[in-house]
Amino acid sequence: MTSLNISTNIRTFATTPFSDQKPGTSGLRKAVSVFQQPHYLENFIQSIFDTLGDLQGQTLILGGDGRYYNRQAIQTILKMAAANGMGRIKVGQRGILSTPATSCIIRKYQAMGGIILSASHNPGGIKGDFGVKYNIENGGPAPEKITEAIYARSKTIARYQILDAPDVDLENLGESRLGEMVVEVIDSVQDYEKLMESLFDFAHIHQLLTSRNFRICIDSMHAVTGPYAHALFERRLGALTGSVRNGKPLEDFGGGHPDPNLVYAHELVDLLYGENAPDFGAASDGDGDRNMILGRKFFVSPSDSLAILAANATLVPGYQAGLAGVARSMPTSQAVDRVAAQLGIDCYETPTGWKFFGNLLDAGKATVCGEESFGTGSNHIREKDGLWAVLFWLNILAVRQQSVEEIVREHWQNYGRNYYSRHDYEEVDVERANALMERLRSQIPNLKGKQFGKYEAEYSDDFSYTDPVDGSISQKQGIRIGFTDGSRIVFRLSGTGTHGATVRIYLEYYEPDAAKQNLEPQQALVNLIAIADEIAQIRTLTGRDKPTVIT
């Protein structure tokens, strides 16, 4: 490796605070045009560095999902890190690092943390969204005490520091110097691929994928997982060339919406539901931490996927010893709860946001975690991990020699089926969305015992979570209405959008009778859908006659 010394000068710029730099559940996400305002990105990055304190001799991991403004932001962050005394930055080649890979690399090299540039599943391009997220030394998203400190600093910031220096070459692997700081351009895939090989039976999966009796289609949606998917599935595991679709990361994701659900991944859905369909399909999102699983003409809900991974974990080498426990976000269906009960392990219910799983994983209380929003993962890193879930499924399929549909239906027969759906009303006027939620909160004390057709409300609350590890309390995490038959309706506002508010309604109905497990979910949930609208007056208060997205 060559080392290049660059003569540089530290420049200090006076600045004034922006009022809107409060990180959400997954960092700070805004429209690209907001980040392009003079000093906007610099203010937030300096607020991170000021919050972290002494950076001397420390290592930081840096990369992003390849969306528009990724490369420019990386150059700014590199120069600011050098000016603030950072010892070393490991940056992904061409600025590419998936969120799971970043978590992996932070942990492997014991870095102080990492900065991930992504707005996850939000659209990209010059008119799209951008985001900045800080992950801590365990590889997980910064907890609220750190994000709140960053926000507090952003409200008082008066100056930032940056080196006056040429841009760093991100195309070629190797080391260079930016002032006194070492910049190491690393292979984006290598460390992550090695971690996956340590967990899964690659030989068994290779046998499945080269049998030519089993075909897969992996849709990377022109987002960050393309290089990882090509390396893992086609080059390492022997899948046919062309098994990975849309595998080149593009700044605008090819004009698509990199959200792996039935609406935005419709190309993959059409393929899996078409004639001569592959046996297995999967899609991942902008930064690579989400996944959608499909069999031939069969969709696996994220909640069912989590439950099935937990139930079959001992078939996978990395989890042969069993699971310490499982965890799910509160809106996620209770399917995994039933698996945990049968296995005799704890199941934790947390607020939405992967950071809430971090303490459970660090404390050894949970091994596998998941969210209904197409996110699953385990204690191998501290983020959800899209390609990990795909490999997990392929490992199970290789061992069991059954189709995706056969495995899911057998699971329902053993544990019962949790019919489940999420209705998203996107870009709702913020005042209308808040009015809807406040109206719901006002009804909470009066719902218990109330009859809605055949459903009787057993409880209603605004979910509050007390962390079993550190005792921290998170309140107002979503309004739950539970019924005496085990059905649920959950209402919450999403913190991941950048335009207006997203109102999310989660509907769940448990059916233990195998003879009644073949309904289409919207049909099975039709009564609960009507009850949700009756209670919340969704159509009236949002001005919408139907959801934007149904999953």
Coordinates of C-alpha atoms in Angstrom, one line a residue:
M1 CA 0.0 0.0 0.0
T2 CA 1.1 3.5 -0.8
S3 CA 1.0 6.4 1.6
L4 CA 0.4 9.9 0.3
N5 CA 1.1 12.9 2.5
I6 CA -1.0 15.9 1.7
S7 CA -0.1 19.4 3.0
T8 CA -3.3 20.8 4.6
N9 CA -4.6 23.6 6.7
I10 CA -7.4 23.6 9.2
R11 CA -10.1 26.2 8.5
T12 CA -12.7 27.3 11.0
F13 CA -16.0 28.5 9.8
A14 CA -18.5 30.5 11.9
T15 CA -22.0 29.1 11.6
T16 CA -25.5 29.4 13.1
P17 CA -27.7 26.5 14.2
F18 CA -30.5 24.9 12.1
S19 CA -33.6 24.2 14.1
D20 CA -34.5 20.9 12.4
Q21 CA -31.5 18.6 13.1
K22 CA -33.2 16.3 15.5
P23 CA -32.3 12.7 14.5
G24 CA -35.2 10.2 14.1
T25 CA -35.2 6.5 14.7
S26 CA -32.6 6.0 12.0
G27 CA -30.6 9.2 12.0
L28 CA -31.2 12.5 10.4
R29 CA -33.1 12.2 7.1
K30 CA -34.0 15.2 4.9
A31 CA -34.5 16.0 1.3
V32 CA -31.2 16.3 -0.6
S33 CA -31.9 20.0 -1.1
V34 CA -31.9 20.5 2.7
F35 CA -28.5 18.9 3.1
Q36 CA -27.2 21.0 0.2
Q37 CA -27.8 24.2 2.1
P38 CA -24.6 26.0 3.1
H39 CA -23.2 24.6 6.4
Y40 CA -26.2 22.2 6.9
L41 CA -24.2 18.9 6.6
E42 CA -21.2 20.5 8.3
N43 CA -23.2 21.6 11.3
F44 CA -24.6 18.1 11.9
I45 CA -21.2 16.4 11.4
Q46 CA -19.5 18.8 13.8
S47 CA -22.2 18.2 16.3
I48 CA -21.5 14.5 16.2
F49 CA -17.8 15.1 16.6
D50 CA -18.3 17.5 19.5
T51 CA -20.6 15.1 21.2
L52 CA -18.1 12.2 20.9
G53 CA -15.3 14.2 22.5
D54 CA -11.6 13.3 22.1
L55 CA -11.0 11.7 18.6
Q56 CA -7.2 11.4 18.9
G57 CA -6.1 7.9 17.8
Q58 CA -9.6 6.7 17.2
T59 CA -10.9 4.8 14.2
L60 CA -14.2 5.6 12.4
I61 CA -15.9 3.6 9.7
L62 CA -17.5 5.6 6.9
G63 CA -19.7 4.7 3.9
G64 CA -23.1 4.9 2.4
D65 CA -25.7 3.4 0.0
G66 CA -24.5 5.2 -3.1
R67 CA -27.4 7.6 -3.4
Y68 CA -27.1 11.1 -4.8
Y69 CA -24.9 13.3 -2.6
N70 CA -23.1 10.3 -1.1
R71 CA -19.7 11.0 -2.6
Q72 CA -19.8 14.7 -1.9
A73 CA -20.8 14.2 1.7
I74 CA -18.0 11.6 2.2
Q75 CA -15.3 14.1 1.1
T76 CA -16.7 16.7 3.5
I77 CA -16.8 14.2 6.4
L78 CA -13.3 13.0 5.7
K79 CA -11.9 16.5 5.8
M80 CA -13.8 17.5 8.9
A81 CA -12.7 14.3 10.7
A82 CA -9.1 15.1 9.9
A83 CA -9.5 18.7 11.2
N84 CA -11.1 17.4 14.4
G85 CA -8.1 15.0 15.1
M86 CA -9.5 11.6 14.1
G87 CA -6.7 9.0 13.9
R88 CA -8.0 6.8 11.0
I89 CA -11.0 6.4 8.8
K90 CA -11.9 3.2 7.0
V91 CA -14.1 4.1 4.1
G92 CA -15.8 1.8 1.6
Q93 CA -14.4 1.7 -1.9
R94 CA -16.3 4.2 -4.1
G95 CA -18.0 5.3 -0.9
I96 CA -20.1 2.1 -0.8
L97 CA -20.8 0.3 2.5
S98 CA -24.1 -1.3 3.4
T99 CA -25.5 -0.7 6.9
P100 CA -24.9 -4.3 8.0
A101 CA -21.4 -4.3 6.6
T102 CA -20.7 -1.1 8.5
S103 CA -21.8 -2.7 11.7
C104 CA -19.7 -5.7 11.0
I105 CA -16.6 -3.7 10.3
I106 CA -17.1 -1.5 13.4
R107 CA -17.2 -4.6 15.5
K108 CA -14.3 -6.5 13.8
Y109 CA -11.8 -3.6 14.0
Q110 CA -13.1 -2.3 17.4
A111 CA -13.7 1.2 15.9
M112 CA -15.2 4.0 18.0
G113 CA -18.2 4.0 15.7
G114 CA -19.3 4.7 12.2
I115 CA -21.2 7.2 10.0
I116 CA -23.6 5.8 7.6
L117 CA -24.9 7.9 4.7
S118 CA -28.3 6.7 3.8
A119 CA -32.0 7.4 3.9
S120 CA -32.6 3.7 3.8
H121 CA -35.7 2.8 1.7
N122 CA -36.6 6.5 0.9
P123 CA -36.2 7.5 -2.8
G124 CA -32.8 8.9 -4.0
G125 CA -31.6 11.2 -6.7
I126 CA -31.2 15.0 -6.8
K127 CA -34.9 15.4 -5.8
G128 CA -34.9 12.5 -3.4
D129 CA -33.7 12.1 0.2
F130 CA -30.4 11.8 2.0
G131 CA -29.5 10.8 5.6
V132 CA -26.7 10.7 8.1
K133 CA -26.7 8.1 11.0
Y134 CA -24.1 7.6 13.7
N135 CA -23.5 4.1 15.0
I136 CA -21.6 3.4 18.2
E137 CA -18.8 1.0 19.1
N138 CA -21.0 -2.0 19.4
G139 CA -22.0 -1.5 15.7
G140 CA -25.5 -0.5 16.5
P141 CA -27.4 2.8 16.0
A142 CA -26.7 5.5 18.6
P143 CA -29.1 5.3 21.6
E144 CA -31.3 8.2 22.5
K145 CA -29.0 9.6 25.0
I146 CA -26.4 10.1 22.3
T147 CA -28.8 11.3 19.6
E148 CA -30.3 13.7 22.0
A149 CA -26.9 15.1 22.9
I150 CA -26.1 15.5 19.2
Y151 CA -29.3 17.4 18.7
A152 CA -28.6 19.6 21.8
R153 CA -25.2 20.4 20.4
S154 CA -26.7 21.2 16.9
K155 CA -28.9 23.9 18.6
T156 CA -25.9 25.8 20.0
I157 CA -23.2 25.2 17.4
A158 CA -21.2 28.3 16.5
R159 CA -18.4 27.0 14.4
Y160 CA -17.1 23.9 12.5
Q161 CA -13.6 22.8 11.4
I162 CA -12.6 21.4 8.1
L163 CA -9.3 20.8 6.2
D164 CA -8.6 22.7 3.1
A165 CA -7.4 19.8 1.0
P166 CA -8.0 18.0 -2.3
D167 CA -10.6 15.2 -2.5
V168 CA -9.5 11.7 -1.5
D169 CA -9.3 9.0 -4.2
L170 CA -12.1 6.5 -3.3
E171 CA -11.7 4.4 -6.4
N172 CA -8.5 2.5 -5.4
L173 CA -7.9 0.3 -2.3
G174 CA -5.1 1.4 0.0
E175 CA -4.0 4.1 2.5
S176 CA -3.3 7.8 2.1
R177 CA -3.0 10.6 4.6
L178 CA -5.3 13.6 5.0
G179 CA -3.3 15.9 7.3
E180 CA -2.4 13.6 10.2
M181 CA -5.3 11.2 9.6
V182 CA -5.0 7.9 7.8
V183 CA -7.6 7.3 5.2
E184 CA -7.9 3.6 4.3
V185 CA -10.1 2.7 1.3
I186 CA -11.3 -0.8 2.0
D187 CA -13.1 -3.6 0.0
S188 CA -16.7 -3.0 0.8
V189 CA -17.7 -6.7 0.7
Q190 CA -14.8 -8.8 2.0
D191 CA -15.3 -8.6 5.8
Y192 CA -19.0 -9.0 5.5
E193 CA -18.7 -12.1 3.3
K194 CA -16.3 -13.7 5.8
L195 CA -18.8 -13.1 8.6
M196 CA -21.6 -14.7 6.6
E197 CA -19.4 -17.7 5.8
S198 CA -18.8 -18.2 9.5
L199 CA -22.6 -18.4 10.2
F200 CA -24.1 -20.4 7.3
D201 CA -23.4 -23.7 5.7
F202 CA -22.1 -22.3 2.4
A203 CA -21.3 -25.8 1.1
H204 CA -24.9 -26.9 1.5
I205 CA -26.3 -23.7 0.0
H206 CA -23.8 -24.0 -2.9
Q207 CA -25.1 -27.6 -3.5
L208 CA -28.7 -26.3 -3.6
L209 CA -27.9 -23.4 -6.0
T210 CA -25.8 -25.4 -8.4
S211 CA -28.3 -28.3 -8.6
R212 CA -30.0 -26.5 -11.5
N213 CA -33.3 -27.7 -10.0
F214 CA -33.5 -24.6 -7.8
R215 CA -33.5 -21.1 -9.2
I216 CA -33.3 -17.8 -7.3
C217 CA -33.8 -14.2 -8.1
I218 CA -32.3 -11.5 -5.9
D219 CA -33.4 -7.9 -6.6
S220 CA -30.9 -5.3 -5.3
M221 CA -33.1 -2.5 -6.6
H222 CA -30.0 -0.6 -7.9
A223 CA -29.1 0.0 -4.3
V224 CA -26.2 -0.9 -2.0
T225 CA -26.5 -4.7 -1.9
G226 CA -25.7 -5.2 -5.6
P227 CA -22.0 -5.8 -5.1
Y228 CA -22.6 -8.0 -2.0
A229 CA -25.3 -10.1 -3.8
H230 CA -23.1 -10.6 -6.9
A231 CA -20.2 -11.7 -4.7
L232 CA -22.2 -13.9 -2.4
F233 CA -24.8 -15.6 -4.6
E234 CA -23.3 -15.7 -8.0
R235 CA -19.5 -15.9 -7.4
R236 CA -19.3 -17.6 -4.1
L237 CA -22.4 -19.8 -3.9
G238 CA -22.7 -20.7 -7.6
A239 CA -26.1 -19.2 -8.6
L240 CA -26.6 -18.7 -12.3
T241 CA -25.2 -15.4 -13.7
G242 CA -28.2 -13.1 -13.9
S243 CA -29.7 -14.4 -10.7
V244 CA -29.0 -10.9 -9.2
R245 CA -31.1 -8.2 -10.8
N246 CA -30.6 -4.4 -10.7
G247 CA -27.2 -5.1 -9.1
K248 CA -25.4 -1.8 -9.9
P249 CA -25.9 0.9 -7.3
L250 CA -27.2 4.1 -8.9
E251 CA -27.5 7.5 -7.4
D252 CA -31.3 7.6 -8.1
F253 CA -31.8 3.8 -7.7
G254 CA -32.7 3.7 -11.4
G255 CA -35.7 5.9 -10.7
G256 CA -37.2 3.3 -8.4
H257 CA -38.2 3.4 -4.7
P258 CA -35.7 1.0 -2.9
D259 CA -38.3 -0.3 -0.5
P260 CA -38.6 -4.2 -0.6
N261 CA -42.4 -4.6 -0.4
L262 CA -45.1 -5.8 -2.7
V263 CA -45.7 -2.4 -4.2
Y264 CA -42.2 -1.0 -4.8
A265 CA -40.5 -4.4 -5.6
H266 CA -43.3 -5.2 -8.1
E267 CA -40.8 -6.4 -10.8
L268 CA -39.7 -9.1 -8.5
V269 CA -43.2 -9.9 -7.4
D270 CA -44.4 -10.1 -11.1
L271 CA -41.5 -12.5 -11.8
L272 CA -42.2 -14.8 -8.8
Y273 CA -45.9 -14.9 -9.6
G274 CA -45.5 -15.4 -13.3
E275 CA -45.1 -18.5 -15.5
N276 CA -41.9 -20.5 -15.0
A277 CA -41.2 -18.6 -11.8
P278 CA -37.9 -19.1 -9.8
D279 CA -38.2 -21.1 -6.6
F280 CA -37.0 -18.3 -4.4
G281 CA -37.0 -14.5 -4.6
A282 CA -35.7 -11.8 -2.4
A283 CA -35.3 -8.0 -2.4
S284 CA -33.4 -5.6 -0.3
D285 CA -33.6 -1.9 0.3
G286 CA -31.4 1.2 -0.1
D287 CA -28.8 0.5 2.6
G288 CA -29.2 -3.3 2.7
D289 CA -30.7 -3.8 6.1
R290 CA -34.2 -4.9 5.0
N291 CA -35.4 -7.9 3.1
M292 CA -38.5 -9.3 1.4
I293 CA -38.8 -13.1 1.0
L294 CA -40.9 -14.8 -1.8
G295 CA -41.5 -18.3 -2.8
R296 CA -43.0 -19.4 -6.1
K297 CA -46.3 -17.5 -6.2
F298 CA -46.1 -17.1 -2.4
F299 CA -45.3 -14.1 -0.2
V300 CA -43.8 -14.5 3.2
S301 CA -44.8 -11.7 5.6
P302 CA -41.9 -10.3 7.6
S303 CA -43.5 -11.3 10.9
D304 CA -43.9 -14.9 9.7
S305 CA -40.3 -14.8 8.4
L306 CA -39.0 -13.9 11.8
A307 CA -41.0 -16.7 13.5
I308 CA -39.8 -19.3 10.9
L309 CA -36.2 -18.3 11.3
A310 CA -36.5 -18.6 15.0
A311 CA -38.2 -22.0 14.8
N312 CA -35.6 -23.4 12.4
A313 CA -32.5 -21.7 13.9
T314 CA -30.8 -24.9 15.0
L315 CA -30.6 -26.0 11.3
V316 CA -28.0 -23.2 10.7
P317 CA -24.4 -23.7 11.9
G318 CA -24.1 -20.3 13.6
Y319 CA -27.2 -21.0 15.7
Q320 CA -27.0 -24.8 16.3
A321 CA -26.7 -24.2 20.1
G322 CA -30.2 -22.6 20.1
L323 CA -31.4 -19.1 20.9
A324 CA -31.0 -17.2 24.1
G325 CA -34.2 -15.3 23.4
V326 CA -36.0 -13.4 20.7
A327 CA -37.2 -9.9 20.3
R328 CA -39.7 -8.1 18.1
S329 CA -40.9 -4.5 17.7
M330 CA -44.3 -3.9 19.3
P331 CA -46.2 -3.6 16.0
T332 CA -44.7 -6.8 14.7
S333 CA -47.1 -9.8 14.8
Q334 CA -47.1 -12.1 17.8
A335 CA -46.2 -15.1 15.6
V336 CA -42.6 -15.3 17.1
D337 CA -44.1 -15.1 20.6
R338 CA -45.7 -18.5 20.0
V339 CA -42.3 -20.0 18.8
A340 CA -40.6 -18.6 21.9
A341 CA -43.2 -20.1 24.2
Q342 CA -42.8 -23.5 22.6
L343 CA -39.0 -23.3 22.8
G344 CA -39.1 -22.1 26.4
I345 CA -37.2 -18.9 25.7
D346 CA -38.0 -15.2 26.5
C347 CA -39.6 -13.0 23.9
Y348 CA -39.1 -9.2 24.3
E349 CA -41.5 -6.6 22.9
T350 CA -39.7 -3.3 22.1
P351 CA -40.5 0.1 20.5
T352 CA -39.8 0.4 16.8
G353 CA -36.2 1.1 16.0
W354 CA -33.3 -1.3 15.9
K355 CA -31.4 0.6 18.6
F356 CA -33.8 -0.9 21.1
F357 CA -32.5 -4.4 20.3
G358 CA -28.9 -3.4 21.0
N359 CA -29.0 -3.7 24.7
L360 CA -30.8 -7.1 24.6
L361 CA -28.2 -8.4 22.1
D362 CA -25.3 -7.0 24.1
A363 CA -26.6 -8.5 27.3
G364 CA -27.1 -11.9 25.7
K365 CA -30.9 -11.8 26.4
A366 CA -31.8 -12.2 22.7
T367 CA -30.2 -13.9 19.7
V368 CA -32.6 -13.2 16.8
C369 CA -34.7 -10.0 16.4
G370 CA -37.1 -8.6 13.9
E371 CA -39.5 -5.9 12.8
E372 CA -42.6 -6.1 10.6
S373 CA -41.0 -3.4 8.4
F374 CA -39.0 -6.1 6.5
G375 CA -36.1 -6.1 9.0
T376 CA -34.6 -9.2 10.7
G377 CA -31.2 -9.8 12.2
S378 CA -29.3 -11.4 15.1
N379 CA -26.4 -11.0 17.5
H380 CA -23.8 -11.3 14.7
I381 CA -24.0 -7.5 14.2
R382 CA -26.1 -4.7 15.8
E383 CA -28.2 -3.8 12.8
K384 CA -30.9 -5.6 10.9
D385 CA -29.4 -7.4 7.9
G386 CA -31.2 -8.1 4.6
L387 CA -28.7 -10.5 3.0
W388 CA -28.3 -12.4 6.3
A389 CA -32.0 -13.2 6.2
V390 CA -31.8 -14.3 2.6
L391 CA -28.9 -16.7 3.5
F392 CA -30.7 -17.9 6.5
W393 CA -33.7 -18.8 4.3
L394 CA -31.5 -20.5 1.7
N395 CA -29.8 -22.5 4.5
I396 CA -33.2 -23.7 5.8
L397 CA -34.3 -24.6 2.3
A398 CA -31.1 -26.5 1.6
V399 CA -31.5 -28.6 4.8
R400 CA -35.3 -29.2 4.7
Q401 CA -35.6 -29.7 0.9
Q402 CA -39.0 -28.2 0.9
S403 CA -40.4 -25.2 -1.0
V404 CA -40.9 -21.8 0.7
E405 CA -44.7 -22.3 0.7
E406 CA -44.5 -25.8 2.2
I407 CA -42.3 -24.6 5.0
V408 CA -44.6 -21.6 5.8
R409 CA -47.8 -23.7 5.7
E410 CA -46.3 -26.4 7.9
H411 CA -45.3 -23.6 10.4
W412 CA -48.9 -22.3 10.4
Q413 CA -50.2 -25.9 11.1
N414 CA -47.8 -26.2 14.1
Y415 CA -48.2 -22.7 15.6
G416 CA -51.4 -21.2 14.1
R417 CA -51.5 -18.4 11.6
N418 CA -51.3 -14.7 12.6
Y419 CA -53.1 -13.0 9.8
Y420 CA -51.3 -9.6 9.6
S421 CA -51.2 -6.5 7.5
R422 CA -49.9 -2.9 7.7
H423 CA -51.7 0.0 6.1
D424 CA -49.6 3.1 5.4
Y425 CA -51.0 6.5 4.7
E426 CA -48.0 8.4 3.5
E427 CA -47.3 12.2 3.3
V428 CA -50.3 13.1 5.4
D429 CA -50.5 16.7 6.6
V430 CA -48.6 16.7 9.9
E431 CA -51.3 18.6 11.8
R432 CA -54.0 16.1 10.6
A433 CA -51.8 13.2 11.6
N434 CA -51.1 14.6 15.0
A435 CA -54.8 15.3 15.5
L436 CA -55.7 11.7 14.6
M437 CA -53.2 10.4 17.2
E438 CA -54.3 12.8 19.9
R439 CA -57.9 11.9 19.3
L440 CA -57.0 8.2 19.7
R441 CA -55.1 8.9 23.0
S442 CA -58.2 10.6 24.4
Q443 CA -60.2 7.4 23.7
I444 CA -57.8 5.1 25.5
P445 CA -59.4 5.2 29.0
N446 CA -62.9 4.4 27.5
L447 CA -62.2 1.5 25.1
K448 CA -61.8 -1.5 27.5
G449 CA -64.9 -3.7 27.5
K450 CA -66.4 -1.9 24.5
Q451 CA -67.9 -4.2 21.8
F452 CA -67.2 -3.8 18.1
G453 CA -69.2 -6.5 16.4
K454 CA -67.9 -9.8 17.5
Y455 CA -64.7 -8.2 18.9
E456 CA -64.5 -7.0 22.6
A457 CA -61.7 -4.6 23.5
E458 CA -59.6 -6.2 26.3
Y459 CA -57.1 -3.4 26.7
S460 CA -55.9 -0.1 25.1
D461 CA -52.8 1.8 25.9
D462 CA -50.0 4.1 24.5
F463 CA -47.1 1.6 24.5
S464 CA -44.3 2.4 27.0
Y465 CA -41.1 0.4 27.2
T466 CA -38.8 0.0 30.1
D467 CA -35.4 -1.4 29.0
P468 CA -34.7 -4.6 31.0
V469 CA -31.0 -3.9 30.8
D470 CA -30.4 -0.2 31.6
G471 CA -33.9 0.7 32.9
S472 CA -34.4 3.6 30.4
I473 CA -38.0 4.4 29.6
S474 CA -39.5 5.2 26.1
Q475 CA -43.0 6.5 26.1
K476 CA -45.7 7.2 23.5
Q477 CA -44.4 4.5 21.2
G478 CA -47.8 3.6 19.5
I479 CA -51.4 3.1 20.5
R480 CA -52.5 -0.5 21.0
I481 CA -56.0 -1.9 21.1
G482 CA -56.1 -5.5 22.0
F483 CA -59.2 -7.8 21.8
T484 CA -60.3 -10.8 23.9
D485 CA -59.6 -13.2 21.0
G486 CA -55.9 -12.1 20.7
S487 CA -56.5 -9.8 17.8
R488 CA -54.8 -6.4 17.8
I489 CA -54.9 -3.0 16.1
V490 CA -51.9 -0.7 16.5
F491 CA -51.6 3.0 15.4
R492 CA -48.4 4.9 15.2
L493 CA -46.6 7.7 13.3
S494 CA -43.5 6.7 11.4
G495 CA -40.3 8.6 12.0
T496 CA -38.6 7.7 8.7
G497 CA -40.3 9.9 6.2
T498 CA -39.2 13.4 5.1
H499 CA -42.4 14.8 3.6
G500 CA -45.4 15.1 5.9
A501 CA -46.2 12.3 8.2
T502 CA -46.8 8.6 7.7
V503 CA -49.7 7.1 9.6
R504 CA -49.4 3.4 10.1
I505 CA -52.1 1.0 11.1
Y506 CA -51.2 -2.6 12.0
L507 CA -53.9 -5.3 12.0
E508 CA -53.5 -8.8 13.5
Y509 CA -55.9 -11.7 13.8
Y510 CA -54.8 -15.1 15.1
E511 CA -56.3 -18.3 13.6
P512 CA -55.3 -21.7 15.1
D513 CA -57.6 -23.8 12.9
A514 CA -55.6 -25.1 9.9
A515 CA -58.8 -25.3 7.8
K516 CA -59.2 -21.5 8.1
Q517 CA -55.6 -20.6 7.3
N518 CA -55.9 -20.1 3.6
L519 CA -57.7 -16.8 3.4
E520 CA -56.2 -13.7 1.7
P521 CA -55.0 -11.5 4.6
Q522 CA -57.2 -8.5 3.7
Q523 CA -60.2 -10.7 3.6
A524 CA -59.4 -12.3 7.0
L525 CA -58.8 -8.8 8.4
V526 CA -61.8 -7.0 6.9
N527 CA -63.7 -6.6 10.2
L528 CA -60.6 -5.2 12.0
I529 CA -60.0 -2.8 9.1
A530 CA -63.5 -1.4 9.5
I531 CA -63.1 -1.2 13.3
A532 CA -59.8 0.7 12.9
D533 CA -61.5 3.3 10.7
E534 CA -64.4 3.5 13.1
I535 CA -62.2 4.1 16.1
A536 CA -59.7 6.4 14.5
Q537 CA -61.8 8.1 11.7
I538 CA -58.8 7.6 9.4
R539 CA -60.5 8.5 6.1
T540 CA -62.1 11.5 7.6
L541 CA -59.1 12.9 9.4
T542 CA -56.5 12.1 6.7
G543 CA -58.6 13.0 3.7
R544 CA -57.6 9.7 2.1
D545 CA -60.0 7.0 0.9
K546 CA -57.4 4.2 0.9
P547 CA -53.9 3.5 2.1
T548 CA -50.9 4.5 0.0
V549 CA -49.3 1.1 0.6
I550 CA -50.7 -2.2 2.0
T551 CA -48.2 -4.9 3.1

